[in-house]
């Protein structure tokens, strides 16, 4: 079982509430527009500090992709597209990806080619969790956790992958 904290569009703003919400997570996934490499480092450090205070003895894994506002510091560490397997689920993350019925160019093919069961995007600042029946793929966009943009509510998602099952999904408003 893997507990995941999903975040996007921080735009170099890191709300300290995030650390508390992600303190029991095994991995944090960032769907792009970090804003700076120091934000990524502070995100890991903040969650690990809470975990160590609770004597969990584990480190946090941060997976992510760069977004359209990210500079070379982020782009040198995080790719544009990320494919990996978590438990038994093939995951695909791309910042500008759209959503079922309105995918960005090439995304639908990439989901099919990699047999992705979970597709994660950011960019729109709109929280969405939708299932694509045709592709047999769950789509998640955690909305925006930063202050930059037009969104009125900052959001993130917490969920669990247990073997091939995605469950216990929680939408968190900051």
mmCIF file of C-alpha atoms in Angstrom:
data_model
loop_
_atom_site.group_PDB
_atom_site.id
_atom_site.type_symbol
_atom_site.label_atom_id
_atom_site.label_comp_id
_atom_site.label_asym_id
_atom_site.label_seq_id
_atom_site.Cartn_x
_atom_site.Cartn_y
_atom_site.Cartn_z
ATOM 1 C CA UNK A 1 0.000 0.000 0.000
ATOM 2 C CA UNK A 2 1.355 3.416 -1.015
ATOM 3 C CA UNK A 3 -0.087 6.669 0.362
ATOM 4 C CA UNK A 4 0.249 9.532 -2.093
ATOM 5 C CA UNK A 5 -0.007 13.300 -1.773
ATOM 6 C CA UNK A 6 -0.780 14.932 -5.123
ATOM 7 C CA UNK A 7 -0.076 18.609 -5.720
ATOM 8 C CA UNK A 8 0.337 20.986 -8.647
ATOM 9 C CA UNK A 9 0.766 24.602 -9.639
ATOM 10 C CA UNK A 10 2.501 25.827 -6.496
ATOM 11 C CA UNK A 11 4.110 28.676 -8.481
ATOM 12 C CA UNK A 12 6.837 29.052 -5.841
ATOM 13 C CA UNK A 13 4.365 29.312 -2.949
ATOM 14 C CA UNK A 14 4.393 26.572 -0.318
ATOM 15 C CA UNK A 15 1.624 26.710 2.276
ATOM 16 C CA UNK A 16 2.864 25.112 5.503
ATOM 17 C CA UNK A 17 -0.498 23.319 5.919
ATOM 18 C CA UNK A 18 0.653 21.025 3.120
ATOM 19 C CA UNK A 19 3.273 19.434 5.378
ATOM 20 C CA UNK A 20 0.607 18.362 7.860
ATOM 21 C CA UNK A 21 -1.670 16.996 5.120
ATOM 22 C CA UNK A 22 1.171 14.979 3.571
ATOM 23 C CA UNK A 23 2.920 13.817 6.756
ATOM 24 C CA UNK A 24 1.529 10.265 6.484
ATOM 25 C CA UNK A 25 2.270 9.955 2.767
ATOM 26 C CA UNK A 26 4.919 7.666 1.333
ATOM 27 C CA UNK A 27 5.244 9.667 -1.875
ATOM 28 C CA UNK A 28 4.432 13.171 -3.090
ATOM 29 C CA UNK A 29 3.687 13.688 -6.770
ATOM 30 C CA UNK A 30 3.911 17.202 -8.219
ATOM 31 C CA UNK A 31 2.151 17.771 -11.565
ATOM 32 C CA UNK A 32 4.266 20.771 -12.589
ATOM 33 C CA UNK A 33 4.695 24.510 -12.164
ATOM 34 C CA UNK A 34 6.823 24.114 -9.047
ATOM 35 C CA UNK A 35 8.171 27.631 -9.467
ATOM 36 C CA UNK A 36 11.655 26.856 -8.164
ATOM 37 C CA UNK A 37 13.901 23.986 -7.191
ATOM 38 C CA UNK A 38 14.052 25.332 -3.633
ATOM 39 C CA UNK A 39 10.273 24.829 -3.362
ATOM 40 C CA UNK A 40 10.699 21.140 -4.269
ATOM 41 C CA UNK A 41 13.462 20.788 -1.680
ATOM 42 C CA UNK A 42 11.420 22.593 0.992
ATOM 43 C CA UNK A 43 8.411 20.393 0.269
ATOM 44 C CA UNK A 44 10.444 17.254 0.932
ATOM 45 C CA UNK A 45 12.188 18.772 3.960
ATOM 46 C CA UNK A 46 8.934 19.997 5.542
ATOM 47 C CA UNK A 47 7.179 16.637 5.261
ATOM 48 C CA UNK A 48 10.244 14.689 6.416
ATOM 49 C CA UNK A 49 10.578 16.947 9.477
ATOM 50 C CA UNK A 50 7.040 16.041 10.560
ATOM 51 C CA UNK A 51 7.621 12.367 9.805
ATOM 52 C CA UNK A 52 10.853 12.307 11.802
ATOM 53 C CA UNK A 53 9.117 14.064 14.677
ATOM 54 C CA UNK A 54 6.674 11.173 14.649
ATOM 55 C CA UNK A 55 9.617 8.724 14.573
ATOM 56 C CA UNK A 56 8.500 7.080 11.335
ATOM 57 C CA UNK A 57 12.096 6.627 10.222
ATOM 58 C CA UNK A 58 11.171 6.867 6.549
ATOM 59 C CA UNK A 59 12.106 9.318 3.847
ATOM 60 C CA UNK A 60 9.655 10.865 1.425
ATOM 61 C CA UNK A 61 9.823 10.260 -2.324
ATOM 62 C CA UNK A 62 9.051 13.242 -4.571
ATOM 63 C CA UNK A 63 8.136 12.538 -8.174
ATOM 64 C CA UNK A 64 7.284 15.350 -10.534
ATOM 65 C CA UNK A 65 7.281 16.939 -13.949
ATOM 66 C CA UNK A 66 8.127 20.439 -15.018
ATOM 67 C CA UNK A 67 5.411 22.885 -16.009
ATOM 68 C CA UNK A 68 5.258 25.761 -18.444
ATOM 69 C CA UNK A 69 6.460 28.341 -15.879
ATOM 70 C CA UNK A 70 9.381 26.272 -14.611
ATOM 71 C CA UNK A 71 12.910 27.344 -15.489
ATOM 72 C CA UNK A 72 16.052 25.396 -16.201
ATOM 73 C CA UNK A 73 16.620 24.584 -12.510
ATOM 74 C CA UNK A 74 13.447 22.467 -12.423
ATOM 75 C CA UNK A 75 13.763 21.248 -16.022
ATOM 76 C CA UNK A 76 17.236 19.875 -15.292
ATOM 77 C CA UNK A 77 15.825 17.667 -12.514
ATOM 78 C CA UNK A 78 12.245 16.848 -13.543
ATOM 79 C CA UNK A 79 11.109 15.647 -16.999
ATOM 80 C CA UNK A 80 8.220 16.912 -19.123
ATOM 81 C CA UNK A 81 6.562 13.469 -19.041
ATOM 82 C CA UNK A 82 6.883 10.828 -16.383
ATOM 83 C CA UNK A 83 5.881 7.163 -16.713
ATOM 84 C CA UNK A 84 6.301 4.764 -13.791
ATOM 85 C CA UNK A 85 4.553 1.960 -11.939
ATOM 86 C CA UNK A 86 3.251 2.391 -8.399
ATOM 87 C CA UNK A 87 2.213 -0.901 -6.872
ATOM 88 C CA UNK A 88 0.401 -2.464 -9.869
ATOM 89 C CA UNK A 89 -0.753 0.784 -11.517
ATOM 90 C CA UNK A 90 0.944 2.325 -14.559
ATOM 91 C CA UNK A 91 1.093 6.100 -13.964
ATOM 92 C CA UNK A 92 1.603 8.897 -16.491
ATOM 93 C CA UNK A 93 2.132 12.516 -15.403
ATOM 94 C CA UNK A 94 2.321 15.505 -17.752
ATOM 95 C CA UNK A 95 1.665 19.105 -16.727
ATOM 96 C CA UNK A 96 -0.329 20.220 -19.765
ATOM 97 C CA UNK A 97 -2.413 17.155 -20.470
ATOM 98 C CA UNK A 98 -6.069 18.039 -20.551
ATOM 99 C CA UNK A 99 -8.658 15.560 -19.378
ATOM 100 C CA UNK A 100 -10.971 12.845 -20.785
ATOM 101 C CA UNK A 101 -12.614 13.990 -24.032
ATOM 102 C CA UNK A 102 -10.307 17.040 -24.144
ATOM 103 C CA UNK A 103 -6.770 15.691 -23.929
ATOM 104 C CA UNK A 104 -3.812 17.760 -25.120
ATOM 105 C CA UNK A 105 -2.301 16.580 -28.429
ATOM 106 C CA UNK A 106 -0.588 13.202 -28.101
ATOM 107 C CA UNK A 107 -1.771 12.452 -24.557
ATOM 108 C CA UNK A 108 -4.484 9.955 -25.498
ATOM 109 C CA UNK A 109 -2.000 7.986 -27.619
ATOM 110 C CA UNK A 110 0.577 8.041 -24.846
ATOM 111 C CA UNK A 111 -1.970 6.749 -22.303
ATOM 112 C CA UNK A 112 -2.837 3.916 -24.722
ATOM 113 C CA UNK A 113 0.765 3.111 -25.680
ATOM 114 C CA UNK A 114 1.837 2.815 -22.030
ATOM 115 C CA UNK A 115 -1.385 1.161 -20.792
ATOM 116 C CA UNK A 116 -1.638 3.861 -18.122
ATOM 117 C CA UNK A 117 -4.255 3.249 -15.453
ATOM 118 C CA UNK A 118 -3.763 6.695 -13.923
ATOM 119 C CA UNK A 119 -3.127 9.935 -15.801
ATOM 120 C CA UNK A 120 -2.242 13.062 -13.817
ATOM 121 C CA UNK A 121 -2.053 16.603 -15.131
ATOM 122 C CA UNK A 122 -2.018 20.135 -13.762
ATOM 123 C CA UNK A 123 -1.964 23.505 -15.533
ATOM 124 C CA UNK A 124 -5.697 24.363 -15.541
ATOM 125 C CA UNK A 125 -5.846 25.109 -11.780
ATOM 126 C CA UNK A 126 -9.154 23.206 -11.875
ATOM 127 C CA UNK A 127 -9.530 20.191 -9.603
ATOM 128 C CA UNK A 128 -10.801 17.201 -11.602
ATOM 129 C CA UNK A 129 -11.093 13.518 -10.896
ATOM 130 C CA UNK A 130 -12.640 11.669 -13.844
ATOM 131 C CA UNK A 131 -12.628 8.165 -15.225
ATOM 132 C CA UNK A 132 -12.062 7.627 -18.947
ATOM 133 C CA UNK A 133 -14.149 4.571 -19.759
ATOM 134 C CA UNK A 134 -12.694 4.213 -23.283
ATOM 135 C CA UNK A 135 -9.077 4.183 -22.108
ATOM 136 C CA UNK A 136 -9.793 2.460 -18.768
ATOM 137 C CA UNK A 137 -7.792 5.224 -17.096
ATOM 138 C CA UNK A 138 -8.457 7.428 -14.072
ATOM 139 C CA UNK A 139 -7.581 11.099 -14.557
ATOM 140 C CA UNK A 140 -6.623 13.385 -11.666
ATOM 141 C CA UNK A 141 -5.791 17.075 -11.625
ATOM 142 C CA UNK A 142 -5.232 18.328 -8.059
ATOM 143 C CA UNK A 143 -6.012 21.943 -8.968
ATOM 144 C CA UNK A 144 -3.592 24.595 -7.754
ATOM 145 C CA UNK A 145 -1.904 24.791 -4.353
ATOM 146 C CA UNK A 146 -0.216 28.128 -5.016
ATOM 147 C CA UNK A 147 -1.522 31.684 -4.887
ATOM 148 C CA UNK A 148 -0.756 32.525 -8.523
ATOM 149 C CA UNK A 149 -3.773 32.294 -10.831
ATOM 150 C CA UNK A 150 -7.478 32.873 -10.836
ATOM 151 C CA UNK A 151 -8.617 29.996 -8.590
ATOM 152 C CA UNK A 152 -10.463 30.998 -5.417
ATOM 153 C CA UNK A 153 -9.735 27.794 -3.511
ATOM 154 C CA UNK A 154 -6.311 26.162 -3.335
ATOM 155 C CA UNK A 155 -6.515 22.363 -3.450
ATOM 156 C CA UNK A 156 -4.544 19.125 -3.310
ATOM 157 C CA UNK A 157 -5.393 15.423 -3.249
ATOM 158 C CA UNK A 158 -4.449 12.537 -1.000
ATOM 159 C CA UNK A 159 -5.117 8.934 -2.034
ATOM 160 C CA UNK A 160 -3.899 5.358 -1.728
ATOM 161 C CA UNK A 161 -2.766 2.821 -4.291
ATOM 162 C CA UNK A 162 -3.077 -0.706 -2.945
ATOM 163 C CA UNK A 163 -1.845 -3.219 -5.523
ATOM 164 C CA UNK A 164 -4.041 -2.291 -8.521
ATOM 165 C CA UNK A 165 -6.729 -0.456 -6.559
ATOM 166 C CA UNK A 166 -6.832 3.340 -6.230
ATOM 167 C CA UNK A 167 -8.862 4.279 -3.168
ATOM 168 C CA UNK A 168 -9.392 6.530 -0.142
ATOM 169 C CA UNK A 169 -9.265 9.660 -2.277
ATOM 170 C CA UNK A 170 -9.508 12.909 -0.324
ATOM 171 C CA UNK A 171 -9.765 16.403 -1.761
ATOM 172 C CA UNK A 172 -8.165 18.925 0.578
ATOM 173 C CA UNK A 173 -8.920 22.630 0.472
ATOM 174 C CA UNK A 174 -6.223 24.911 1.835
#
